[in-house]
Coordinates of C-alpha atoms in Angstrom, one line a residue:
Chain A
A104 CA 100.0 114.8 121.4
Q105 CA 97.4 113.9 118.8
R106 CA 98.5 113.0 115.3
V107 CA 96.8 112.5 111.9
T108 CA 98.4 110.3 109.2
Q109 CA 97.4 110.2 105.6
P110 CA 99.7 107.5 104.2
E111 CA 99.0 108.3 100.5
K112 CA 100.3 111.6 99.0
L113 CA 98.7 110.7 95.7
L114 CA 95.8 108.5 94.7
S115 CA 95.0 107.9 91.1
V116 CA 91.9 106.1 89.9
F117 CA 89.7 105.9 86.9
K118 CA 86.2 107.2 86.7
G119 CA 83.6 104.8 88.1
A120 CA 86.2 103.0 90.2
P121 CA 85.8 102.9 94.0
V122 CA 88.0 105.2 96.0
E123 CA 89.2 105.1 99.6
L124 CA 91.4 107.8 101.1
K125 CA 93.0 106.6 104.2
C126 CA 93.2 108.5 107.5
N127 CA 94.6 107.1 110.8
Y128 CA 94.9 109.1 114.0
S129 CA 96.6 108.7 117.3
Y130 CA 94.6 110.0 120.3
S131 CA 93.6 108.1 123.4
G132 CA 90.3 110.0 123.9
S133 CA 87.2 110.6 121.8
P134 CA 88.1 113.0 119.0
E135 CA 86.1 114.8 116.4
L136 CA 87.1 113.8 112.9
F137 CA 86.7 115.8 109.7
W138 CA 87.4 115.6 106.0
Y139 CA 88.2 118.9 104.2
V140 CA 88.5 119.2 100.4
Q141 CA 90.3 121.7 98.2
Y142 CA 89.3 121.7 94.6
S143 CA 91.5 123.3 92.0
R144 CA 91.6 127.1 92.4
Q145 CA 89.1 127.0 95.2
R146 CA 89.4 127.4 99.0
L147 CA 89.6 124.6 101.5
Q148 CA 86.2 123.6 102.7
L149 CA 84.6 121.2 105.0
L150 CA 83.4 118.0 103.3
L151 CA 82.0 116.0 106.2
R152 CA 82.4 115.4 109.9
H153 CA 82.0 112.1 111.7
I154 CA 79.3 113.3 114.1
S155 CA 77.0 114.2 111.2
R156 CA 77.0 110.6 109.9
E157 CA 76.0 111.9 106.5
S158 CA 77.0 111.4 102.9
I159 CA 78.2 114.4 101.0
K160 CA 78.7 114.2 97.2
G161 CA 78.6 110.4 97.5
F162 CA 81.4 110.3 100.1
T163 CA 81.1 108.6 103.5
A164 CA 83.5 108.2 106.3
D165 CA 83.1 105.9 109.3
L166 CA 85.0 106.4 112.5
N167 CA 86.6 103.2 113.6
K168 CA 87.8 103.6 117.1
G169 CA 89.3 100.1 117.3
E170 CA 91.5 100.8 114.3
T171 CA 91.8 104.6 115.0
S172 CA 90.8 105.3 111.4
F173 CA 88.5 107.6 109.5
H174 CA 88.8 106.5 105.9
L175 CA 86.9 108.5 103.2
K176 CA 85.1 106.3 100.7
K177 CA 83.1 106.7 97.5
P178 CA 81.8 103.7 95.5
F179 CA 82.1 105.3 92.1
A180 CA 84.6 108.1 91.6
Q181 CA 83.8 111.0 89.3
E182 CA 86.2 113.3 87.5
E183 CA 84.9 116.3 89.5
D184 CA 86.1 114.5 92.7
S185 CA 89.7 115.3 91.7
A186 CA 91.0 117.5 94.5
M187 CA 93.2 117.6 97.6
Y188 CA 91.7 115.9 100.6
Y189 CA 92.7 116.6 104.2
C190 CA 91.8 114.6 107.2
A191 CA 91.6 116.6 110.5
L192 CA 91.2 115.7 114.1
R193 CA 90.0 117.9 117.0
I194 CA 89.9 117.1 120.6
G195 CA 87.7 118.6 123.3
G196 CA 88.6 119.8 126.7
G197 CA 88.9 123.4 125.8
S198 CA 91.3 123.0 122.8
Y199 CA 89.4 123.5 119.6
I200 CA 92.5 123.7 117.4
P201 CA 92.3 121.0 114.7
T202 CA 95.3 118.9 113.7
F203 CA 95.5 118.2 110.0
G204 CA 97.0 115.4 108.0
R205 CA 99.4 116.1 105.2
G206 CA 96.7 115.6 102.6
T207 CA 96.1 113.2 99.7
S208 CA 95.8 114.4 96.2
L209 CA 93.0 112.4 94.4
I210 CA 93.1 112.3 90.6
V211 CA 90.2 110.7 88.8
H212 CA 91.0 109.9 85.2
P213 CA 88.3 109.8 82.5
Chain B
D443 CA 78.9 137.3 102.9
A444 CA 82.0 137.1 100.8
G445 CA 83.6 134.7 103.2
V446 CA 87.1 135.0 104.6
I447 CA 89.0 137.5 102.5
Q448 CA 92.8 137.4 102.1
S449 CA 95.2 139.7 100.3
P450 CA 97.3 139.7 98.3
R451 CA 96.4 136.5 96.5
H452 CA 99.9 136.2 95.1
E453 CA 103.2 137.7 96.4
V454 CA 106.6 137.4 94.9
T455 CA 109.4 139.0 96.8
E456 CA 113.2 138.8 97.2
M457 CA 114.9 137.2 100.1
G458 CA 115.3 139.6 103.0
Q459 CA 112.3 141.7 102.2
E460 CA 109.4 142.1 104.6
V461 CA 106.1 140.4 103.7
T462 CA 102.7 141.3 105.1
L463 CA 99.7 139.0 104.6
R464 CA 96.2 140.3 105.4
C465 CA 93.0 138.6 106.5
K466 CA 89.5 139.7 107.0
P467 CA 87.4 137.0 108.9
I468 CA 83.7 136.4 108.4
S469 CA 81.8 139.0 110.3
G470 CA 80.7 137.7 113.7
H471 CA 83.4 135.0 113.9
N472 CA 85.5 135.3 117.0
S473 CA 88.2 132.8 116.2
L474 CA 90.9 133.2 113.6
F475 CA 93.6 130.8 112.4
W476 CA 96.6 131.2 110.2
Y477 CA 97.9 128.1 108.4
R478 CA 100.8 127.4 106.1
Q479 CA 100.5 124.8 103.3
T480 CA 103.5 123.2 101.7
M481 CA 104.0 120.0 99.7
M482 CA 106.4 118.6 102.3
R483 CA 104.5 119.4 105.5
G484 CA 100.9 119.7 104.4
L485 CA 98.8 122.1 106.3
E486 CA 100.3 123.5 109.5
L487 CA 98.7 125.7 112.1
L488 CA 100.8 128.8 112.7
I489 CA 98.7 130.8 115.2
Y490 CA 95.2 130.9 116.6
F491 CA 93.4 134.0 117.9
N492 CA 90.2 134.1 120.0
N493 CA 88.5 137.4 120.5
N494 CA 91.6 139.2 119.0
V495 CA 93.9 137.6 121.6
P496 CA 96.6 135.1 120.5
I497 CA 95.8 131.9 122.2
D498 CA 98.3 129.5 120.7
D499 CA 101.3 130.6 118.7
S500 CA 103.4 127.4 119.1
G501 CA 103.2 126.8 115.4
M502 CA 105.0 130.0 114.5
P503 CA 108.3 128.8 113.0
E504 CA 110.7 131.5 114.1
D505 CA 110.9 135.0 115.4
R506 CA 110.8 136.2 111.8
F507 CA 107.1 135.5 111.9
S508 CA 104.7 137.7 113.7
A509 CA 100.9 138.0 113.7
K510 CA 98.5 140.6 115.0
M511 CA 94.8 141.0 115.3
P512 CA 94.1 144.7 116.1
N513 CA 90.4 144.3 115.9
A514 CA 87.7 141.7 115.1
S515 CA 87.7 142.3 111.4
F516 CA 91.4 142.3 110.5
S517 CA 94.6 140.3 111.1
T518 CA 98.1 140.4 109.6
L519 CA 100.8 137.8 109.3
K520 CA 104.2 139.4 108.8
I521 CA 107.5 137.8 107.8
Q522 CA 110.6 139.9 108.3
P523 CA 113.1 139.1 106.8
S524 CA 111.7 136.6 104.4
E525 CA 113.6 133.6 103.2
P526 CA 113.1 131.2 100.2
R527 CA 112.0 128.4 102.6
D528 CA 109.0 130.6 103.5
S529 CA 107.6 130.0 100.1
A530 CA 104.2 128.4 100.6
V531 CA 100.5 129.1 100.5
Y532 CA 99.2 130.8 103.6
F533 CA 95.6 130.4 104.6
C534 CA 93.5 132.3 107.0
A535 CA 90.4 130.7 108.5
S536 CA 87.7 131.8 110.9
S537 CA 85.0 130.2 113.0
S538 CA 82.6 131.1 115.7
N539 CA 82.1 129.9 119.3
R540 CA 85.7 129.7 120.4
G541 CA 86.6 127.6 117.4
Q542 CA 84.1 124.9 118.2
E543 CA 82.2 125.4 115.0
T544 CA 83.4 124.6 111.4
Q545 CA 86.3 126.6 110.1
Y546 CA 85.8 128.7 107.0
F547 CA 89.0 129.2 104.9
G548 CA 90.1 132.1 102.8
P549 CA 91.4 131.6 99.3
G550 CA 95.0 131.7 100.5
T551 CA 98.0 133.8 99.6
R552 CA 100.6 132.1 97.4
L553 CA 104.0 133.4 98.5
L554 CA 107.2 133.0 96.5
V555 CA 110.5 134.2 98.0
L556 CA 113.3 134.3 95.5

């Protein structure tokens, strides 16, 4: 079965520092990868998906099939980036149920 | 559109009581998901409905948990009897096109079982 691993429960950085939230997955096929974000007192929402290849709020994520990773990166963290981030994987073949990682809490200090 | 609506937003109950969580998906969405979020286990899928039919309920932890979707605009998640370890945030999400599209999450129900 597919699996998503986010090794860090908590990531703490200072404003302006680069940030990388790690996500590794286990699946032998070609999955769809997503990052979801949950800001304080707000609902969980999609941040970006790998097939879009876009940058959202300065965040980017590249799917590395060799390393089975989909790390989320931002060169200069902002205080408003503080949130809970979830990496998610979805496989095709009729199953559209995503598998979520356990989440990483990002705290950006002023 | 108000998005996915969940009620209540907070629920405090005593062990042994029945708890019913409610969800109204986005109009036109035909897939509905119930998730449970805890510090220890992160976000876990409990059950997935498509066109009001339960497709995958393998994530439902025990027989104490049950979910229904009587129509396209309403779903319930019931816990009977509730236990302290059920304390968590329960999210409902909906999407269109058999779940192929992006999921939209509700604000969640924070449940505390004493």
